Coordinates of C-alpha atoms and ligand atoms in Angstrom, one line a residue:
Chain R
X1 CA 0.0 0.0 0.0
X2 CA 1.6 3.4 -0.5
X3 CA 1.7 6.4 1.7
X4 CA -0.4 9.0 3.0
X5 CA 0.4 11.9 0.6
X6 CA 1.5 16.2 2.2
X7 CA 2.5 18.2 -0.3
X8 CA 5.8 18.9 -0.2
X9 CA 6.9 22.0 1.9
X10 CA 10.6 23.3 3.1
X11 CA 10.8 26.8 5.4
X12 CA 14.5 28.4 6.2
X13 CA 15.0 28.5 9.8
X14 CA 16.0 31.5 11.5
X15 CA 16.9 32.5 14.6
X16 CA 14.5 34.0 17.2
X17 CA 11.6 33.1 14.8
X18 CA 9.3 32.5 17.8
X19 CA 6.8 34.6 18.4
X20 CA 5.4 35.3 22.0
X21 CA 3.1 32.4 22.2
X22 CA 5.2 30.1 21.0
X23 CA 7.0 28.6 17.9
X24 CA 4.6 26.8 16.1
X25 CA 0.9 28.1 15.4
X26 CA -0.8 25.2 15.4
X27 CA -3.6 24.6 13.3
X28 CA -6.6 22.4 15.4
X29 CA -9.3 21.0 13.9
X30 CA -12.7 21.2 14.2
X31 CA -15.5 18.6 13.1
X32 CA -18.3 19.7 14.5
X33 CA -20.5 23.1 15.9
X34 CA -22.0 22.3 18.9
X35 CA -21.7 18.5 18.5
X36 CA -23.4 18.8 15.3
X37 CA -21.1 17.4 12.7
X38 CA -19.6 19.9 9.7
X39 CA -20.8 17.1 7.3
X40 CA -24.6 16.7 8.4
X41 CA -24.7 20.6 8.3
X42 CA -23.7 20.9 4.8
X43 CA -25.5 17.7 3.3
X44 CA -28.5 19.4 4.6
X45 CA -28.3 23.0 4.0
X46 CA -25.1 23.0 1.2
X47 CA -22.1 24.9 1.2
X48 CA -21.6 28.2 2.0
X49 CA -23.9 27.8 5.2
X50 CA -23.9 30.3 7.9
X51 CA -24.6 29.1 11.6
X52 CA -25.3 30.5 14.8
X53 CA -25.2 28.9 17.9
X54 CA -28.5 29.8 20.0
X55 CA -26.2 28.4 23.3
X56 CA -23.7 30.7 22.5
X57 CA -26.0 33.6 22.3
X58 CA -27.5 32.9 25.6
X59 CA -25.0 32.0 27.4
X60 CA -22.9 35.5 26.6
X61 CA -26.0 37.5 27.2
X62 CA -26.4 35.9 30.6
X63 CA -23.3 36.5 31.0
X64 CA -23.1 39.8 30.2
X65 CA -26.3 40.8 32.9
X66 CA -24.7 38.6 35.8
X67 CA -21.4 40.5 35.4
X68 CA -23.0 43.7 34.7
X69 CA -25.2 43.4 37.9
X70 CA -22.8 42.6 40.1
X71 CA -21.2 45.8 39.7
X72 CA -24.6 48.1 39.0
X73 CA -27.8 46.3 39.6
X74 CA -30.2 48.3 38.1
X75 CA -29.5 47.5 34.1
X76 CA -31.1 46.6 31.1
X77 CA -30.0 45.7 28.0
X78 CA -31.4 47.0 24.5
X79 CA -30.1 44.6 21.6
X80 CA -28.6 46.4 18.5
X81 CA -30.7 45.5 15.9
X82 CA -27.7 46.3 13.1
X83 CA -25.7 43.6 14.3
X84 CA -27.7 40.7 13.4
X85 CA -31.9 41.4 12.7
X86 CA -32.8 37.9 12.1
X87 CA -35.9 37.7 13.6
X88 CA -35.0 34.7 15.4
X89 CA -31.8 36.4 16.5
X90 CA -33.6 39.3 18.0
X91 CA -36.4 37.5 19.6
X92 CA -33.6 35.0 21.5
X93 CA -32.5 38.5 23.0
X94 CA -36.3 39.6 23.3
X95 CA -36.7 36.5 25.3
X96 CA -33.5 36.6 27.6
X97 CA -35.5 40.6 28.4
X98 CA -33.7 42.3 26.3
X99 CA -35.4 45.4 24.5
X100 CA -34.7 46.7 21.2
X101 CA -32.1 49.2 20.0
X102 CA -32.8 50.4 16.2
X103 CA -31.0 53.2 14.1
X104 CA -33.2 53.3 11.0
X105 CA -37.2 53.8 10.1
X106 CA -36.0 50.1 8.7
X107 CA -35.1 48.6 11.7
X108 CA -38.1 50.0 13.3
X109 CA -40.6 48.1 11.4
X110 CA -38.5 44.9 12.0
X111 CA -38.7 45.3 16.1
X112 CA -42.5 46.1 15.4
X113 CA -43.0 43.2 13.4
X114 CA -41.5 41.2 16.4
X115 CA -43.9 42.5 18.4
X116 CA -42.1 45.1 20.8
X117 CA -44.3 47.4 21.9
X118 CA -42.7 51.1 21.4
X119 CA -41.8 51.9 24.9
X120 CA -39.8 49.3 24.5
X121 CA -37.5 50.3 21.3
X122 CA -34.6 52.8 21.3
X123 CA -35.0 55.1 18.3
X124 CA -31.5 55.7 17.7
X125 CA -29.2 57.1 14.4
X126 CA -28.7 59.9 12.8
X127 CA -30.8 59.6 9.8
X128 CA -34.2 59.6 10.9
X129 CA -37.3 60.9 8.3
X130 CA -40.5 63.0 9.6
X131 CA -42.3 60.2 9.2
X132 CA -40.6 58.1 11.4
X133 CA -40.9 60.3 14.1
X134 CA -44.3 60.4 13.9
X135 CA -45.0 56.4 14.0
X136 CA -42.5 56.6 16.8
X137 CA -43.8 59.3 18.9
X138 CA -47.6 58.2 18.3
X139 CA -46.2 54.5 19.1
X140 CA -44.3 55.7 22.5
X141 CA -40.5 55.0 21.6
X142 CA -37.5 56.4 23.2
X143 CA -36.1 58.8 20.5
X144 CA -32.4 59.4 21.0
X145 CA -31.8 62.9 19.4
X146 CA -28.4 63.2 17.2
X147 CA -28.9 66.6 15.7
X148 CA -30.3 70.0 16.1
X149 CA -32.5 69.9 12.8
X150 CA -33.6 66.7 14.0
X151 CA -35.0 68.3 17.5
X152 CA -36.4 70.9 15.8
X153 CA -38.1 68.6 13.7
X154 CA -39.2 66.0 16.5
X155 CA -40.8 69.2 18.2
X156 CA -42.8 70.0 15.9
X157 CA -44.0 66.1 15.2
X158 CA -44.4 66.2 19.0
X159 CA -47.0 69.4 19.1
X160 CA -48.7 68.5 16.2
X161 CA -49.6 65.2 17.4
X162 CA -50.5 66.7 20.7
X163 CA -48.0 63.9 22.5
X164 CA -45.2 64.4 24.7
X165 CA -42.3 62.0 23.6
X166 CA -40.2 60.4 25.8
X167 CA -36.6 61.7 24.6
X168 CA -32.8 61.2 25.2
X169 CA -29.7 63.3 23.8
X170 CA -26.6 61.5 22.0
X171 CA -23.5 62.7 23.6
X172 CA -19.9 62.8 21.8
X173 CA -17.1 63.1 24.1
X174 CA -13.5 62.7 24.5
X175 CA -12.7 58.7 26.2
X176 CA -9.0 58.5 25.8
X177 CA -9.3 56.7 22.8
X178 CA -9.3 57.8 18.9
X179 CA -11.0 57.8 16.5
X180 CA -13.5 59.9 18.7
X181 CA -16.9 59.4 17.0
X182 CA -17.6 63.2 17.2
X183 CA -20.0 62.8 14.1
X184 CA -23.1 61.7 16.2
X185 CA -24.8 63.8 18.7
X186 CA -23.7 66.7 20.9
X187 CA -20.6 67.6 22.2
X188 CA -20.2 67.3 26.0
X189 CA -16.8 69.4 26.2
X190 CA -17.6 72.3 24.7
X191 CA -21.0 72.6 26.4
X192 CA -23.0 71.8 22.9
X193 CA -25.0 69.1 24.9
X194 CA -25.7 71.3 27.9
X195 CA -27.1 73.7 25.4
X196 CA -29.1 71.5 23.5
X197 CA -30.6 69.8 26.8
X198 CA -31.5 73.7 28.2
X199 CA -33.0 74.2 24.6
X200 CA -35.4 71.3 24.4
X201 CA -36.2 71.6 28.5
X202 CA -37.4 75.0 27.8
X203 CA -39.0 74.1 24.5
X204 CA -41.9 71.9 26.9
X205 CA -42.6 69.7 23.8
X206 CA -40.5 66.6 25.0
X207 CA -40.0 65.1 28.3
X208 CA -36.0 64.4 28.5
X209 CA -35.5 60.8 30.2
X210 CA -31.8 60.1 29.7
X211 CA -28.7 60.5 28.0
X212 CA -27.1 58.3 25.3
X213 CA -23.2 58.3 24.3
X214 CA -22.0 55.3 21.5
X215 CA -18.4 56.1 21.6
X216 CA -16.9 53.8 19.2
X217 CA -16.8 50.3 18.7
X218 CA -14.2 47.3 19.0
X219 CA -13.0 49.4 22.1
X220 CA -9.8 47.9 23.5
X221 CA -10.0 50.0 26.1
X222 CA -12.2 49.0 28.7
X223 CA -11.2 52.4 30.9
X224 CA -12.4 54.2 28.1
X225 CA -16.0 53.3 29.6
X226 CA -15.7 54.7 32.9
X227 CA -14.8 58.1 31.6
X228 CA -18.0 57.7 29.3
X229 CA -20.1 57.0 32.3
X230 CA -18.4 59.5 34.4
X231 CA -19.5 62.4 32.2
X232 CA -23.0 61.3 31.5
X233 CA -23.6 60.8 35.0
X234 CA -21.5 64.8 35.8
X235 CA -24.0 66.0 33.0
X236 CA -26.9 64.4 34.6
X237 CA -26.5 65.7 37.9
X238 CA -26.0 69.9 36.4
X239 CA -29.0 69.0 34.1
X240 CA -31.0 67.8 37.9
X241 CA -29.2 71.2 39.3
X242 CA -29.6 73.6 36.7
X243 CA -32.8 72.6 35.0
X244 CA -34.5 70.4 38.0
X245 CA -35.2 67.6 35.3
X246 CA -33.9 64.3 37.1
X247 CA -33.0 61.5 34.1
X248 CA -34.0 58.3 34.5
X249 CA -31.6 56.7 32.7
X250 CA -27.5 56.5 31.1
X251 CA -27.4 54.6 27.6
X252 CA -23.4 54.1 26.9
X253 CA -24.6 52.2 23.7
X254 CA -22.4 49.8 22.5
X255 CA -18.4 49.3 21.1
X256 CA -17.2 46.2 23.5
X257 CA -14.8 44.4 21.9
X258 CA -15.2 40.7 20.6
X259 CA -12.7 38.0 20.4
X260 CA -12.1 38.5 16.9
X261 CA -8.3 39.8 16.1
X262 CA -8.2 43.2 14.1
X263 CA -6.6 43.3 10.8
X264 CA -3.2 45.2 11.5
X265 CA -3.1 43.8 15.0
X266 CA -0.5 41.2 16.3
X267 CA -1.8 40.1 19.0
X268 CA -4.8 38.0 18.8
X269 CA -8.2 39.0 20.0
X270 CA -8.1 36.4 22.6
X271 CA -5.5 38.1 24.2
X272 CA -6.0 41.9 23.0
X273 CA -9.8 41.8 23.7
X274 CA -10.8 43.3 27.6
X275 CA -13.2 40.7 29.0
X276 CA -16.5 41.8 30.0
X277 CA -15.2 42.1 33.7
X278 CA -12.9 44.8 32.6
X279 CA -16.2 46.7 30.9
X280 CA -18.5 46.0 33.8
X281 CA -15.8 47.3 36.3
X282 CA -14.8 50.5 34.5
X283 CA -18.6 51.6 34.0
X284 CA -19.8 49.9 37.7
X285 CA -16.7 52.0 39.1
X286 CA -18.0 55.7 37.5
X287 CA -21.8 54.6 38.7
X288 CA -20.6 53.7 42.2
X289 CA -19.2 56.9 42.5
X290 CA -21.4 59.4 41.3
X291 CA -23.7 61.5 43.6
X292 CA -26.5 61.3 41.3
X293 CA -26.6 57.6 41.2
X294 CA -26.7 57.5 45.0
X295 CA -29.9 60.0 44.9
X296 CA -31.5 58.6 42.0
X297 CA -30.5 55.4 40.9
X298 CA -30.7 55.5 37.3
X299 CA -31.4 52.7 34.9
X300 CA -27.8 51.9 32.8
X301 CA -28.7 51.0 29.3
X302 CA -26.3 49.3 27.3
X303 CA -26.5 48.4 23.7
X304 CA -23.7 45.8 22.8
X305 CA -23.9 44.3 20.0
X306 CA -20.7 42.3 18.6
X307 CA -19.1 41.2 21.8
X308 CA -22.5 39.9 22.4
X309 CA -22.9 37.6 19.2
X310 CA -19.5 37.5 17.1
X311 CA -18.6 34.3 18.1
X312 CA -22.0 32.7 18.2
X313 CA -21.6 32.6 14.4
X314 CA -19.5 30.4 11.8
X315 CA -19.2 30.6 8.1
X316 CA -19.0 26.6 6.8
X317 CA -17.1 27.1 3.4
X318 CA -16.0 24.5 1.0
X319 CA -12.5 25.1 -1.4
X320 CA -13.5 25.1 -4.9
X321 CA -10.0 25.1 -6.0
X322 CA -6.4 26.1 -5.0
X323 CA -3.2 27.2 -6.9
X324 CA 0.6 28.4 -6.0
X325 CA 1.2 32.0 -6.4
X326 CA 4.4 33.6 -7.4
X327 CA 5.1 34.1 -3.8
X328 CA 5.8 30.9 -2.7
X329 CA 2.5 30.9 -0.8
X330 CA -0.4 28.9 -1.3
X331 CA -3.8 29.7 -2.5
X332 CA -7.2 28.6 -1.5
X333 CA -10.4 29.2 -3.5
X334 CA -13.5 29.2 -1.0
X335 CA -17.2 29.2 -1.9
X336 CA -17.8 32.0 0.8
X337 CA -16.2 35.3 -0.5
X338 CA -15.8 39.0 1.6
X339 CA -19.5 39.2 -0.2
X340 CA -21.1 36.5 2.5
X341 CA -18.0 37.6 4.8
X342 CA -17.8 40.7 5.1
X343 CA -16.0 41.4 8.1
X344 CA -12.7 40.2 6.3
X345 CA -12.1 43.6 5.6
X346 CA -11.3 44.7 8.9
X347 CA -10.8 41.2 11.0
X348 CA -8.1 38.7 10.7
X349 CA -10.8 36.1 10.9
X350 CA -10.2 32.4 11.7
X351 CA -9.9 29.5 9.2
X352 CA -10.0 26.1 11.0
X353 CA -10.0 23.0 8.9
X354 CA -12.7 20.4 9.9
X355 CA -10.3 17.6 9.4
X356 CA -6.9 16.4 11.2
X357 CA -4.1 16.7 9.2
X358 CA -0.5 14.9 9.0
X359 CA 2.7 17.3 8.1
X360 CA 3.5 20.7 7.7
X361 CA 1.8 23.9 7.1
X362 CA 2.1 26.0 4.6
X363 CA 1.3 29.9 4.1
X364 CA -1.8 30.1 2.9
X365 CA -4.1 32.8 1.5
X366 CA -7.6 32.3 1.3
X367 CA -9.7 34.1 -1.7
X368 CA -13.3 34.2 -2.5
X369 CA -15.3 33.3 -5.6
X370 CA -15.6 36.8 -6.7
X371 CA -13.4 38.1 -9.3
X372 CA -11.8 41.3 -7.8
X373 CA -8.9 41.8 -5.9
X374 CA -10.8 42.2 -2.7
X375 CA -11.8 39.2 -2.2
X376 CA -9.6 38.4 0.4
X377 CA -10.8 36.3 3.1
X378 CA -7.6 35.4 5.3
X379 CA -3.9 36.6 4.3
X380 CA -1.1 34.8 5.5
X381 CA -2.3 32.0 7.8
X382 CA -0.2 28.9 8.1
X383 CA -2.6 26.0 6.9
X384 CA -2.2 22.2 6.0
X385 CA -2.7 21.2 2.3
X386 CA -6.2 21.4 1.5
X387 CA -8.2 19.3 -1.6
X388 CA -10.9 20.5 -3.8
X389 CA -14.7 19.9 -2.0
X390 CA -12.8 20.1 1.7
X391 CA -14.9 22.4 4.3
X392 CA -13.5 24.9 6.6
X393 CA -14.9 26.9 9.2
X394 CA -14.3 30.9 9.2
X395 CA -15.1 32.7 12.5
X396 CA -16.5 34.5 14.1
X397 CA -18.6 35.3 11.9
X398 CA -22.2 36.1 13.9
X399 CA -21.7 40.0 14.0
X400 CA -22.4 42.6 11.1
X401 CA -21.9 39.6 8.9
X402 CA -25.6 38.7 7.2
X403 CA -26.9 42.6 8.0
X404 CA -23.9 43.3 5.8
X405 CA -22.9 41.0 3.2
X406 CA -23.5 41.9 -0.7
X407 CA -25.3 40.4 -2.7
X408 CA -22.9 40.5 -5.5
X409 CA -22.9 38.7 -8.1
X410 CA -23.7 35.1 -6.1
X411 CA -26.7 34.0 -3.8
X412 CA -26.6 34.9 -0.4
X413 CA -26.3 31.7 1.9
X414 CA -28.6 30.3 3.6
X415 CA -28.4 31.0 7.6
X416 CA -29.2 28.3 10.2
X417 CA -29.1 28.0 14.0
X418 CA -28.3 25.3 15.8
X419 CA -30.7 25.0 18.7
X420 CA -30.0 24.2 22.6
X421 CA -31.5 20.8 22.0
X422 CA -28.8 20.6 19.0
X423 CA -31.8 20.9 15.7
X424 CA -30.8 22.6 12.7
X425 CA -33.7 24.9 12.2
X426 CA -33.4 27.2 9.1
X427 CA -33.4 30.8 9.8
X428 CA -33.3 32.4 6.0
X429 CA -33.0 30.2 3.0
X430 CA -30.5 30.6 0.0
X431 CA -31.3 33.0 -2.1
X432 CA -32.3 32.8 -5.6
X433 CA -33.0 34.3 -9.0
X434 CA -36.6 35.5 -8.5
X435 CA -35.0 37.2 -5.0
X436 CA -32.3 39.3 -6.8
X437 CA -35.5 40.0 -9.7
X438 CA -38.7 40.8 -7.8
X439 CA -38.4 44.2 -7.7
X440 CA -37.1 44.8 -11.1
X441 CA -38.7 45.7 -13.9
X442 CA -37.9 45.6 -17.6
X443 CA -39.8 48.4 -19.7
X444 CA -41.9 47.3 -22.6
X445 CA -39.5 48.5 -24.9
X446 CA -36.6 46.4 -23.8
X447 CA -38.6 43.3 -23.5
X448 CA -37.7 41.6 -26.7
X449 CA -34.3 41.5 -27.8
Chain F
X1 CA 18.1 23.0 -14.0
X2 CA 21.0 23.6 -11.9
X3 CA 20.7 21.5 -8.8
X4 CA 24.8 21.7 -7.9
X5 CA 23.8 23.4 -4.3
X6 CA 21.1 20.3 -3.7
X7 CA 24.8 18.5 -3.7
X8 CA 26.1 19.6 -1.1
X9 CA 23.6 19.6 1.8
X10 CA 23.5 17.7 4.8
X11 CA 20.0 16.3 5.5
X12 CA 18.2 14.2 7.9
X13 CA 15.0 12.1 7.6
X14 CA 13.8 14.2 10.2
X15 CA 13.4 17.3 8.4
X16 CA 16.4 19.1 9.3
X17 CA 18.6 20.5 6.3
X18 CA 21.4 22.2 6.6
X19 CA 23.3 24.4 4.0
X20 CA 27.3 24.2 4.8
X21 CA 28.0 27.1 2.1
X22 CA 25.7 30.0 3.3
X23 CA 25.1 28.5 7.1
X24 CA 21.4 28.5 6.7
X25 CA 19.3 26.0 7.9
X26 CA 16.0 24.5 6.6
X27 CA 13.2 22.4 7.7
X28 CA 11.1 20.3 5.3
X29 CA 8.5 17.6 5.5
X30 CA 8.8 14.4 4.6
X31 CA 8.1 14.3 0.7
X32 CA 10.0 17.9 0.9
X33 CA 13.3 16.1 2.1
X34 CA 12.6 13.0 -0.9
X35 CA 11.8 15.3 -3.8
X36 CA 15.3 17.3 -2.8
X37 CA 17.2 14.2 -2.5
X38 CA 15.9 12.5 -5.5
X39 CA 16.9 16.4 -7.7
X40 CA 20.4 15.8 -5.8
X41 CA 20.6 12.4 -7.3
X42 CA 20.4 13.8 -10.9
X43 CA 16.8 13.0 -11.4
X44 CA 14.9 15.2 -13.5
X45 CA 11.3 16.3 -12.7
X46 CA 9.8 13.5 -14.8
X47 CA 11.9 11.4 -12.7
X48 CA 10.8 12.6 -9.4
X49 CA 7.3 12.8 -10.1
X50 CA 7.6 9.0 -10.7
X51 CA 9.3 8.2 -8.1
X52 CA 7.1 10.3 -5.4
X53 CA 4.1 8.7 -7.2
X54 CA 5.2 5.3 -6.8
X55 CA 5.8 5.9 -2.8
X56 CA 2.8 8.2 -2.4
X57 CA -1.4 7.7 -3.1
X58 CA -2.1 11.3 -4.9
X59 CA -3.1 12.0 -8.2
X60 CA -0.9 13.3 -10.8
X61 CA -2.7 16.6 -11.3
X62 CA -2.6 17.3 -7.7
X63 CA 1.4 16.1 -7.3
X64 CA 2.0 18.3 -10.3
X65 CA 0.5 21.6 -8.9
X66 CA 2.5 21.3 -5.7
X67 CA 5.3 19.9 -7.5
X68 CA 5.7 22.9 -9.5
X69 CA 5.1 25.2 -6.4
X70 CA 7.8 23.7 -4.8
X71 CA 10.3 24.1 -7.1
X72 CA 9.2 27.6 -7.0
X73 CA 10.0 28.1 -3.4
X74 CA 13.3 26.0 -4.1
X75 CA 14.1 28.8 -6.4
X76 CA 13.3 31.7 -4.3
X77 CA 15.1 30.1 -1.3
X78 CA 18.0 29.9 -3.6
X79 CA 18.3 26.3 -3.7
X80 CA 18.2 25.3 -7.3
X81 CA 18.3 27.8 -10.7
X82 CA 16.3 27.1 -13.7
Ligands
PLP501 C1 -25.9 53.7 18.6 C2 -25.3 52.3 18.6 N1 -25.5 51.5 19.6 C3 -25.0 50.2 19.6 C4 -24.1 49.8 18.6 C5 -23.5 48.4 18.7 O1 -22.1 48.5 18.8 P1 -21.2 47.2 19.0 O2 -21.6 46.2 18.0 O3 -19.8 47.8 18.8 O4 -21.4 46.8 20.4 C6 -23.8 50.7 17.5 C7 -22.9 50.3 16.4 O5 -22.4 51.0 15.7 C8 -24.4 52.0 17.5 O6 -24.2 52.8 16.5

């Protein structure tokens, strides 16, 4: 019998070619999500075939409100729609009490379709239209103001419909960190927000119930949080001083890290990434300290979104081909391009083989189907040999990916979650022709050619 | 080809190569270690590619595809000229 075939590989060795978590990366295997097998999953659904893990969602958001609440009781968390609006995604965070955070007259509908009532959704974004104000205020949301224009604007909607909506003001500020997301909302430092707050108090049209700040996201640093906190809760107290309106609530929004690894960083997100202890400690320290919070015990809203589901989600892709490049490293065609993964362009995401393999790795780049130069799913990534039909997993893969991903030139995949009990259930099927065509229309004209 | 360098080295079925000209050293796996000593022998590509293929299950299209790319990174690693 002959042998089991590697393809040939030789690497020069040099000195003090260890990196700090040791010489080799080695490339593990993985066969199964959840104790479902790689193989069943594709014979099923086919191949590319995203999957989310309903475990893995639940078990971070529990998570997430034990650690919170250890350090500030009294919050509630409002899931960011933008991140992942499957309707089965949200409700899982609907069910676990979680309310809904939109940023778009879009999103809107979708938490309405699901049922939540509009107290419970945070009207959030920069973009909002007259007419979504007006659903929104008739329907009792919590509009988060971003803009001037769009207070004057929610004013008028308010006095015209005779209601007085229950309002918050988006705060920028300076964290620490950079980029500062100065875009959205008021200033805090130069007094902007004070102004606007004194402005819509005295305007009597709108009832001002807390504050908002978003100030970034993927934020390594968890610190950066407990100056956040720290001026909300300052701002709250001169608003209760100055304008004797007590808040009932501090939205931080969202921008917690996952434990995917940034393109341009070394060190892997597993090590680079605070935990959510480091978040929980840096806000529950600011709370704990402040005056108001002693008086008045505010709600503390958060809206996290990826550190919540990134790695809840895996991209199953299959090689379609591979070739040698002039570089000396190897190629890899997958079925799943950046259109269905997206977040290639700014993570260095994870390829695991769903195999073990004998020998050596190789450098290995991984490309999509698409035929552009940015298709790049994974540079440089030591990898064993891989055959034509083979399956790999790419992760995490559960955030911003399928609210995202193009629909460029291939069929979106379809999307399935694995359940607690371990079922595949089908959460939005493959796409197909009469998807991309529906709305299309071809004038009488062009019809015969 | 010009394999005179492949002459010269001392390797080990381990993996371990080592250059006594330039002082580098090199690792490479198993067929990596057979395809170099079969070029040092004098055996041209058709000849290796036989002789891997009679020691090893793999097709020839997919030998041939990593075949070639290993010769390529021979070359680039200065090992062998075309
Ligand atoms: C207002 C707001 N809240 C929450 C989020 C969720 O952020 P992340 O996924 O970084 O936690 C975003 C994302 O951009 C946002 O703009």
């Amino acid at each position: 019998m002959k042998k089991t075939y590697i393809a040939p590989n030789i690497e020069r060795n040099y000195a003090g070619n260890m990196n700090k978590y040791g010489a080799k990366s080695v490339v593990r295997h993985q066969d199964n999500i959840d104790g479902v097998p790689i193989k069943e999953i594709v014979e099923q659904f086919g191949s590319p075939v995203l999957v989310l893990s309903e475990s893995v969602i639940r078990r971070r958001y529990r998570r997430m409100q034990d650690v919170m609440q250890m350090h500030y009781p009294n919050i509630q968390q409002a899931w960011s729609y933008k991140t992942n609006y499957l309707g089965a995604v949200c409700n899982i965070y609907h069910q676990e009490g979680s309310i809904a955070e939109v940023v778009s007259g879009m999103e809107y509908d979708m938490a309405r379709r699901l049922g939540i009532p509009g107290k419970d959704i945070i009207f959030n974004g920069p973009g909002k239209r007259a007419e979504d104000l007006q659903k929104a205020v008739k329907e009792g949301a919590r509009i988060h103001i971003d803009h001037l224009d769009e207070l004057y604007l929610l004013e008028k909607v308010a006095r015209e419909l005779k209601i007085i909506p229950n309002v918050a003001i988006r705060v920028n500020m300076d964290t620490g960190i950079s980029p500062q997301w100065s875009r959205f909302g008021f200033n805090y430092e130069n007094g902007e927000a004070l102004r606007a707050i004194q402005r819509l108090v005295s305007g009597k049209a709108m009832k001002l119930s807390g504050l908002h700040t978003h100030i970034g996201t993927f934020i390594l640093d968890a610190q950066a949080y407990y100056y956040a906190a720290k001026a909300l809760l300052d701002l709250a107290q001169k608003v209760k001083d100055e304008l004797h309106v007590v808040l009932d609530y501090i939205d931080l929004g969202g921008g917690f890290a996952s434990q995917n690894t940034l393109l341009g960083s070394y060190t892997p997100g597993e090590f680079a990434s605070p935990s959510i202890d480091h978040y929980a400690q840096a806000i529950g320290d600011a709370f704990n300290e402040s005056q108001f919070v002693r008086d008045h015990d505010p709600q503390l809203v958060l809206e996290t979104g990826r550190a919540l589901i990134d790695e809840a989600g895996t991209m199953i892709s299959s090689v379609i081909g591979k070739k040698n490049l002039p570089t000396g490293e190897r190629a890899i065609i997958l079925d799943a391009g950046v259109n269905t993964m997206i977040t290639a362009w700014w993570y260095k995401l994870k390829v695991t083989p769903t195999r073990p393999f004998p020998g050596a790795y190789q450098n290995t780049v991984f490309y999509g189907p698409l035929c552009m130069n940015i298709d790049v799913v994974r540079n440089a990534v030591p990898f064993p040999d891989l055959y034509t039909g083979e399956t790999v997993l790419i992760s995490p893969a559960g955030a911003y990916n399928n609210t995202q991903w193009m629909q460029f030139i291939e069929y979106r995949p379809p999307v399935v979650l694995i359940t607690e009990t371990g079922k595949l259930e089908l959460l939005r099927a493959r796409e197909e022709l009469s998807d991309i065509i529906e709305r299309e229309f071809i004038p009488e004209h062009l019809r015969n050619i | 080809m010009n394999v005179n360098k492949l002459q010269n080295l001392a390797m080990n079925d381990n993996g371990f190569i080592f250059d006594p000209n330039t002082g580098y050293s090199y690792t490479a796996n198993e067929t990596g270690i057979l395809i170099l000593r079969k070029l040092a022998s004098g055996l041209d590509k058709d000849g290796v590619r036989t002789a891997v293929r009679e020691i090893y299950e793999v097709s020839e299209d997919n030998f041939n595809s990593d075949f070639e790319h290993y010769m390529l990174m021979l070359e680039s690693l200065d090992m062998i000229e075309f």
